[in-house]
PDB file of C-alpha atoms in Angstrom:
ATOM      1  CA  UNK A   1      48.581  18.549  17.036  1.00  0.00           C
ATOM      2  CA  UNK A   2      46.567  15.947  18.491  1.00  0.00           C
ATOM      3  CA  UNK A   3      47.900  13.396  20.732  1.00  0.00           C
ATOM      4  CA  UNK A   4      47.733   9.675  20.305  1.00  0.00           C
ATOM      5  CA  UNK A   5      46.166   9.272  23.049  1.00  0.00           C
ATOM      6  CA  UNK A   6      43.673  12.145  22.554  1.00  0.00           C
ATOM      7  CA  UNK A   7      42.936   9.886  18.614  1.00  0.00           C
ATOM      8  CA  UNK A   8      42.335   7.037  19.733  1.00  0.00           C
ATOM      9  CA  UNK A   9      39.660   8.285  22.716  1.00  0.00           C
ATOM     10  CA  UNK A  10      37.813   9.711  19.411  1.00  0.00           C
ATOM     11  CA  UNK A  11      37.603   6.870  17.445  1.00  0.00           C
ATOM     12  CA  UNK A  12      35.336   4.818  19.502  1.00  0.00           C
ATOM     13  CA  UNK A  13      32.916   7.792  20.071  1.00  0.00           C
ATOM     14  CA  UNK A  14      32.942   8.369  16.139  1.00  0.00           C
ATOM     15  CA  UNK A  15      32.140   4.627  15.588  1.00  0.00           C
ATOM     16  CA  UNK A  16      29.723   4.166  18.056  1.00  0.00           C
ATOM     17  CA  UNK A  17      27.893   7.868  16.729  1.00  0.00           C
ATOM     18  CA  UNK A  18      27.847   5.829  12.463  1.00  0.00           C
ATOM     19  CA  UNK A  19      26.357   2.893  14.504  1.00  0.00           C
ATOM     20  CA  UNK A  20      23.152   5.113  16.163  1.00  0.00           C
ATOM     21  CA  UNK A  21      22.966   6.697  12.429  1.00  0.00           C
ATOM     22  CA  UNK A  22      22.385   2.960  11.075  1.00  0.00           C
ATOM     23  CA  UNK A  23      20.650   1.452  13.809  1.00  0.00           C
ATOM     24  CA  UNK A  24      18.216   3.562  14.549  1.00  0.00           C
ATOM     25  CA  UNK A  25      16.410   4.017  11.002  1.00  0.00           C
ATOM     26  CA  UNK A  26      16.764   0.123  10.973  1.00  0.00           C
ATOM     27  CA  UNK A  27      14.809  -0.627  14.611  1.00  0.00           C
ATOM     28  CA  UNK A  28      12.137   2.415  13.502  1.00  0.00           C
ATOM     29  CA  UNK A  29      11.438   0.367  10.257  1.00  0.00           C
ATOM     30  CA  UNK A  30      11.891  -3.103  11.330  1.00  0.00           C
ATOM     31  CA  UNK A  31      10.758  -3.090  14.843  1.00  0.00           C
ATOM     32  CA  UNK A  32       7.171  -2.108  13.362  1.00  0.00           C
ATOM     33  CA  UNK A  33       7.048  -5.156  11.390  1.00  0.00           C
ATOM     34  CA  UNK A  34       8.356  -7.982  13.710  1.00  0.00           C
ATOM     35  CA  UNK A  35       6.349  -6.469  16.502  1.00  0.00           C
ATOM     36  CA  UNK A  36       3.226  -5.852  14.670  1.00  0.00           C
ATOM     37  CA  UNK A  37      -0.173  -8.766  15.667  1.00  0.00           C
ATOM     38  CA  UNK A  38      -2.983  -9.385  13.138  1.00  0.00           C
ATOM     39  CA  UNK A  39      -6.325  -7.601  13.514  1.00  0.00           C
ATOM     40  CA  UNK A  40      -8.324 -10.141  11.747  1.00  0.00           C
ATOM     41  CA  UNK A  41     -10.760  -9.575   8.070  1.00  0.00           C
ATOM     42  CA  UNK A  42     -12.085  -7.398   7.065  1.00  0.00           C
ATOM     43  CA  UNK A  43     -15.560  -8.985   6.821  1.00  0.00           C
ATOM     44  CA  UNK A  44     -16.944  -7.642   3.456  1.00  0.00           C
ATOM     45  CA  UNK A  45     -19.062  -9.925   1.806  1.00  0.00           C
ATOM     46  CA  UNK A  46     -18.260 -10.705  -1.523  1.00  0.00           C
ATOM     47  CA  UNK A  47     -20.918  -9.575  -4.315  1.00  0.00           C
ATOM     48  CA  UNK A  48     -21.651 -11.826  -6.394  1.00  0.00           C
ATOM     49  CA  UNK A  49     -23.014 -10.629 -10.150  1.00  0.00           C
ATOM     50  CA  UNK A  50     -22.381  -7.069  -9.142  1.00  0.00           C
ATOM     51  CA  UNK A  51     -20.157  -4.227 -10.451  1.00  0.00           C
ATOM     52  CA  UNK A  52     -20.340  -1.313  -7.708  1.00  0.00           C
ATOM     53  CA  UNK A  53     -19.007   1.497  -7.826  1.00  0.00           C
ATOM     54  CA  UNK A  54     -18.530   2.147  -3.851  1.00  0.00           C
ATOM     55  CA  UNK A  55     -18.593  -0.695  -1.135  1.00  0.00           C
ATOM     56  CA  UNK A  56     -17.872  -0.905   2.800  1.00  0.00           C
ATOM     57  CA  UNK A  57     -17.080  -3.498   5.691  1.00  0.00           C
ATOM     58  CA  UNK A  58     -16.258  -3.489   8.748  1.00  0.00           C
ATOM     59  CA  UNK A  59     -13.090  -5.357  10.084  1.00  0.00           C
ATOM     60  CA  UNK A  60     -12.547  -7.242  13.080  1.00  0.00           C
ATOM     61  CA  UNK A  61     -10.824  -4.452  14.358  1.00  0.00           C
ATOM     62  CA  UNK A  62     -13.853  -2.388  14.739  1.00  0.00           C
ATOM     63  CA  UNK A  63     -13.017  -0.234  11.919  1.00  0.00           C
ATOM     64  CA  UNK A  64     -15.742   0.132   8.901  1.00  0.00           C
ATOM     65  CA  UNK A  65     -13.983   1.285   5.923  1.00  0.00           C
ATOM     66  CA  UNK A  66     -15.205   2.700   2.475  1.00  0.00           C
ATOM     67  CA  UNK A  67     -13.624   2.089  -0.348  1.00  0.00           C
ATOM     68  CA  UNK A  68     -15.239   3.865  -3.914  1.00  0.00           C
ATOM     69  CA  UNK A  69     -13.567   4.738  -7.681  1.00  0.00           C
ATOM     70  CA  UNK A  70     -14.489   7.386  -9.984  1.00  0.00           C
ATOM     71  CA  UNK A  71     -13.367   8.413 -13.217  1.00  0.00           C
ATOM     72  CA  UNK A  72     -10.863  11.555 -13.771  1.00  0.00           C
ATOM     73  CA  UNK A  73     -12.562  12.628 -16.408  1.00  0.00           C
ATOM     74  CA  UNK A  74     -15.665  15.071 -15.110  1.00  0.00           C
ATOM     75  CA  UNK A  75     -19.344  13.828 -16.467  1.00  0.00           C
ATOM     76  CA  UNK A  76     -17.786  10.283 -16.779  1.00  0.00           C
ATOM     77  CA  UNK A  77     -19.080   7.240 -14.923  1.00  0.00           C
ATOM     78  CA  UNK A  78     -16.393   4.213 -14.482  1.00  0.00           C
ATOM     79  CA  UNK A  79     -18.052   1.083 -15.985  1.00  0.00           C
ATOM     80  CA  UNK A  80     -15.980  -1.798 -13.550  1.00  0.00           C
ATOM     81  CA  UNK A  81     -17.981  -4.609 -15.454  1.00  0.00           C
ATOM     82  CA  UNK A  82     -15.930  -3.212 -18.627  1.00  0.00           C
ATOM     83  CA  UNK A  83     -12.367  -1.749 -18.110  1.00  0.00           C
ATOM     84  CA  UNK A  84     -10.206  -1.413 -20.738  1.00  0.00           C
ATOM     85  CA  UNK A  85      -6.262  -1.048 -20.718  1.00  0.00           C
ATOM     86  CA  UNK A  86      -4.776   2.689 -20.161  1.00  0.00           C
ATOM     87  CA  UNK A  87      -8.235   3.616 -18.637  1.00  0.00           C
ATOM     88  CA  UNK A  88      -7.834   5.977 -15.291  1.00  0.00           C
ATOM     89  CA  UNK A  89      -9.310   5.543 -11.924  1.00  0.00           C
ATOM     90  CA  UNK A  90      -9.322   7.083  -8.968  1.00  0.00           C
ATOM     91  CA  UNK A  91      -9.277   5.330  -5.730  1.00  0.00           C
ATOM     92  CA  UNK A  92     -10.616   6.552  -3.384  1.00  0.00           C
ATOM     93  CA  UNK A  93     -11.005   5.654   0.999  1.00  0.00           C
ATOM     94  CA  UNK A  94     -11.938   6.383   4.135  1.00  0.00           C
ATOM     95  CA  UNK A  95     -11.896   4.496   7.932  1.00  0.00           C
ATOM     96  CA  UNK A  96      -8.511   2.648   7.425  1.00  0.00           C
ATOM     97  CA  UNK A  97      -6.030   2.208  10.013  1.00  0.00           C
ATOM     98  CA  UNK A  98      -3.514   4.820   8.618  1.00  0.00           C
ATOM     99  CA  UNK A  99      -0.811   3.742  10.806  1.00  0.00           C
ATOM    100  CA  UNK A 100      -0.721   0.744   8.268  1.00  0.00           C
ATOM    101  CA  UNK A 101       0.274   1.301   4.742  1.00  0.00           C
ATOM    102  CA  UNK A 102      -1.436   0.247   1.750  1.00  0.00           C
ATOM    103  CA  UNK A 103      -1.229  -1.384  -1.667  1.00  0.00           C
ATOM    104  CA  UNK A 104      -3.716  -0.108  -4.258  1.00  0.00           C
ATOM    105  CA  UNK A 105      -4.659  -2.470  -7.607  1.00  0.00           C
ATOM    106  CA  UNK A 106      -6.311  -4.870  -9.651  1.00  0.00           C
ATOM    107  CA  UNK A 107      -5.752  -8.365  -8.225  1.00  0.00           C
ATOM    108  CA  UNK A 108      -7.444 -11.909  -8.180  1.00  0.00           C
ATOM    109  CA  UNK A 109     -10.319 -12.057  -5.443  1.00  0.00           C
ATOM    110  CA  UNK A 110      -8.726 -15.079  -2.917  1.00  0.00           C
ATOM    111  CA  UNK A 111     -11.476 -17.902  -2.835  1.00  0.00           C
ATOM    112  CA  UNK A 112     -11.243 -17.945   1.382  1.00  0.00           C
ATOM    113  CA  UNK A 113     -11.152 -14.287   3.134  1.00  0.00           C
ATOM    114  CA  UNK A 114      -7.993 -15.304   4.987  1.00  0.00           C
ATOM    115  CA  UNK A 115      -5.707 -15.216   1.802  1.00  0.00           C
ATOM    116  CA  UNK A 116      -4.151 -12.739   0.512  1.00  0.00           C
ATOM    117  CA  UNK A 117      -5.317 -11.081  -2.640  1.00  0.00           C
ATOM    118  CA  UNK A 118      -3.412 -12.017  -5.563  1.00  0.00           C
ATOM    119  CA  UNK A 119      -1.748 -11.435  -8.083  1.00  0.00           C
ATOM    120  CA  UNK A 120      -1.862  -8.066  -8.802  1.00  0.00           C
ATOM    121  CA  UNK A 121      -1.949  -6.327 -12.151  1.00  0.00           C
ATOM    122  CA  UNK A 122       0.953  -4.197 -11.971  1.00  0.00           C
ATOM    123  CA  UNK A 123       2.473  -6.664  -9.078  1.00  0.00           C
ATOM    124  CA  UNK A 124       3.970  -4.583  -5.768  1.00  0.00           C
ATOM    125  CA  UNK A 125       4.120  -0.808  -6.110  1.00  0.00           C
ATOM    126  CA  UNK A 126       8.044  -0.220  -7.189  1.00  0.00           C
ATOM    127  CA  UNK A 127       9.949   0.507  -3.826  1.00  0.00           C
ATOM    128  CA  UNK A 128      13.550   2.039  -5.174  1.00  0.00           C
ATOM    129  CA  UNK A 129      10.953   4.962  -6.511  1.00  0.00           C
ATOM    130  CA  UNK A 130      12.807   7.873  -5.084  1.00  0.00           C
ATOM    131  CA  UNK A 131      11.639  10.844  -7.582  1.00  0.00           C
ATOM    132  CA  UNK A 132       7.631  10.924  -6.371  1.00  0.00           C
ATOM    133  CA  UNK A 133       7.548  14.666  -5.862  1.00  0.00           C
ATOM    134  CA  UNK A 134       5.067  15.138  -2.650  1.00  0.00           C
ATOM    135  CA  UNK A 135       1.218  16.263  -4.117  1.00  0.00           C
ATOM    136  CA  UNK A 136       1.803  15.356  -7.918  1.00  0.00           C
ATOM    137  CA  UNK A 137      -0.367  13.190  -9.205  1.00  0.00           C
ATOM    138  CA  UNK A 138       1.135   9.815 -11.094  1.00  0.00           C
ATOM    139  CA  UNK A 139      -1.103   6.949 -12.385  1.00  0.00           C
ATOM    140  CA  UNK A 140      -0.112   3.506 -12.096  1.00  0.00           C
ATOM    141  CA  UNK A 141      -1.024  -0.034 -12.373  1.00  0.00           C
ATOM    142  CA  UNK A 142      -0.567   0.055  -9.048  1.00  0.00           C
ATOM    143  CA  UNK A 143      -0.237   2.303  -5.509  1.00  0.00           C
ATOM    144  CA  UNK A 144       1.811   2.597  -2.175  1.00  0.00           C
ATOM    145  CA  UNK A 145       0.302   4.172   0.948  1.00  0.00           C
ATOM    146  CA  UNK A 146       1.828   4.744   3.517  1.00  0.00           C
ATOM    147  CA  UNK A 147       3.124   7.964   5.521  1.00  0.00           C
ATOM    148  CA  UNK A 148       5.798   6.338   7.565  1.00  0.00           C
ATOM    149  CA  UNK A 149       8.702   9.190   6.880  1.00  0.00           C
ATOM    150  CA  UNK A 150      11.194   5.802   5.883  1.00  0.00           C
ATOM    151  CA  UNK A 151       8.546   4.680   3.117  1.00  0.00           C
ATOM    152  CA  UNK A 152       8.177   7.573   1.945  1.00  0.00           C
ATOM    153  CA  UNK A 153      11.669   8.051   1.357  1.00  0.00           C
ATOM    154  CA  UNK A 154      11.052   5.089  -1.373  1.00  0.00           C
ATOM    155  CA  UNK A 155       7.908   6.636  -3.025  1.00  0.00           C
ATOM    156  CA  UNK A 156       4.827   5.511  -0.586  1.00  0.00           C
ATOM    157  CA  UNK A 157       2.084   8.485  -0.907  1.00  0.00           C
ATOM    158  CA  UNK A 158       0.763  10.154   2.010  1.00  0.00           C
ATOM    159  CA  UNK A 159      -3.247   9.185   3.273  1.00  0.00           C
ATOM    160  CA  UNK A 160      -4.943  12.359   3.009  1.00  0.00           C
ATOM    161  CA  UNK A 161      -5.852  12.310   6.427  1.00  0.00           C
ATOM    162  CA  UNK A 162      -4.214  10.339   9.216  1.00  0.00           C
ATOM    163  CA  UNK A 163      -6.856  10.932  12.212  1.00  0.00           C
ATOM    164  CA  UNK A 164     -10.144   9.436   9.323  1.00  0.00           C
ATOM    165  CA  UNK A 165      -7.465   6.850   7.597  1.00  0.00           C
ATOM    166  CA  UNK A 166      -8.880   8.475   3.438  1.00  0.00           C
ATOM    167  CA  UNK A 167      -6.553   8.653   0.954  1.00  0.00           C
ATOM    168  CA  UNK A 168      -6.355   8.759  -2.913  1.00  0.00           C
ATOM    169  CA  UNK A 169      -4.640   6.478  -5.012  1.00  0.00           C
ATOM    170  CA  UNK A 170      -4.624   7.083  -9.044  1.00  0.00           C
ATOM    171  CA  UNK A 171      -4.674   3.629 -10.885  1.00  0.00           C
ATOM    172  CA  UNK A 172      -3.970   3.531 -14.992  1.00  0.00           C
ATOM    173  CA  UNK A 173      -4.948  -0.375 -16.336  1.00  0.00           C
ATOM    174  CA  UNK A 174      -2.339  -2.362 -17.010  1.00  0.00           C
ATOM    175  CA  UNK A 175      -2.364  -5.719 -18.604  1.00  0.00           C
ATOM    176  CA  UNK A 176      -5.378  -8.169 -17.297  1.00  0.00           C
ATOM    177  CA  UNK A 177      -2.731 -10.870 -17.934  1.00  0.00           C
ATOM    178  CA  UNK A 178      -0.250 -11.679 -16.538  1.00  0.00           C
ATOM    179  CA  UNK A 179       1.664 -14.778 -14.426  1.00  0.00           C
ATOM    180  CA  UNK A 180      -0.217 -16.852 -13.418  1.00  0.00           C
ATOM    181  CA  UNK A 181      -3.658 -15.125 -13.712  1.00  0.00           C
ATOM    182  CA  UNK A 182      -5.991 -13.600 -16.333  1.00  0.00           C
ATOM    183  CA  UNK A 183      -8.738 -11.218 -15.487  1.00  0.00           C
ATOM    184  CA  UNK A 184     -10.390 -11.285 -18.237  1.00  0.00           C
ATOM    185  CA  UNK A 185     -11.356 -14.851 -16.699  1.00  0.00           C
ATOM    186  CA  UNK A 186     -10.492 -14.489 -13.510  1.00  0.00           C
ATOM    187  CA  UNK A 187     -12.901 -13.242 -10.539  1.00  0.00           C
ATOM    188  CA  UNK A 188     -10.460  -9.251  -9.935  1.00  0.00           C
ATOM    189  CA  UNK A 189     -11.671  -6.069  -7.886  1.00  0.00           C
ATOM    190  CA  UNK A 190      -9.561  -3.342  -7.412  1.00  0.00           C
ATOM    191  CA  UNK A 191      -8.006  -4.077  -3.818  1.00  0.00           C
ATOM    192  CA  UNK A 192      -7.147  -2.546  -0.679  1.00  0.00           C
ATOM    193  CA  UNK A 193      -4.075  -4.635   1.257  1.00  0.00           C
ATOM    194  CA  UNK A 194      -1.865  -4.061   3.821  1.00  0.00           C
ATOM    195  CA  UNK A 195       1.344  -3.494   2.958  1.00  0.00           C
ATOM    196  CA  UNK A 196       4.738  -5.571   2.834  1.00  0.00           C
ATOM    197  CA  UNK A 197       4.863  -4.825   6.656  1.00  0.00           C
ATOM    198  CA  UNK A 198       1.844  -6.616   7.594  1.00  0.00           C
ATOM    199  CA  UNK A 199       1.782  -8.602   4.604  1.00  0.00           C
ATOM    200  CA  UNK A 200      -0.346 -11.515   6.703  1.00  0.00           C
ATOM    201  CA  UNK A 201      -3.131  -9.276   7.888  1.00  0.00           C
ATOM    202  CA  UNK A 202      -6.038  -9.619   6.125  1.00  0.00           C
ATOM    203  CA  UNK A 203      -7.991  -6.709   7.980  1.00  0.00           C
ATOM    204  CA  UNK A 204      -7.765  -4.650   5.126  1.00  0.00           C
ATOM    205  CA  UNK A 205      -9.211  -6.598   2.207  1.00  0.00           C
ATOM    206  CA  UNK A 206     -11.114  -4.202   0.727  1.00  0.00           C
ATOM    207  CA  UNK A 207     -11.898  -4.457  -2.654  1.00  0.00           C
ATOM    208  CA  UNK A 208     -14.582  -3.525  -5.600  1.00  0.00           C
ATOM    209  CA  UNK A 209     -15.404  -6.380  -8.244  1.00  0.00           C
ATOM    210  CA  UNK A 210     -14.307  -5.163 -11.673  1.00  0.00           C
ATOM    211  CA  UNK A 211     -14.023  -7.123 -15.225  1.00  0.00           C
ATOM    212  CA  UNK A 212     -12.904  -6.331 -18.567  1.00  0.00           C
ATOM    213  CA  UNK A 213     -14.441  -5.319 -21.738  1.00  0.00           C
ATOM    214  CA  UNK A 214     -13.518  -7.976 -24.681  1.00  0.00           C
TER     215      UNK A 214
END
């Protein structure tokens, strides 16, 4: 039977091990957020009166990001000037910084490019979602792309290719009217923007302008 002295020597090591199990994952998640340095602007020119299906912009970080939208239905072209609630869209992009996660959603276009896009249809993707099976297709008003293992545990989708910064998101168009916005009146767009790990960094704010059918 272990002596009292042996048990006393064991408990500190158990405590240290438990602390490491808690602190290491927290450090892996928190440190990159605290040490992130903003990369600047996406430098996308604002399309006026146009509803393209693809756009591109070269950010201050030197990356050229391309964003496009297509219909999941073969032979159908998305009419970005007349979206309807419940319509499904496949949004893809390349050239993104895959070391950072992004949100993909339809958001209000801000007056200034230094301002975070929003509010957004669907809000922030549900970070409590834990039942997403890798590789499955789930349409939602907003998508979350992040390859960090910690965030994937909470429902983030992976980038398709880390080296090229390529991703695919699956949007189901939600109600264009929400708290503080109305995309039937306000200028809105299908946006990519950095997720909560770099909220103030505007370098990945690329968007395709959209409007809604009457």
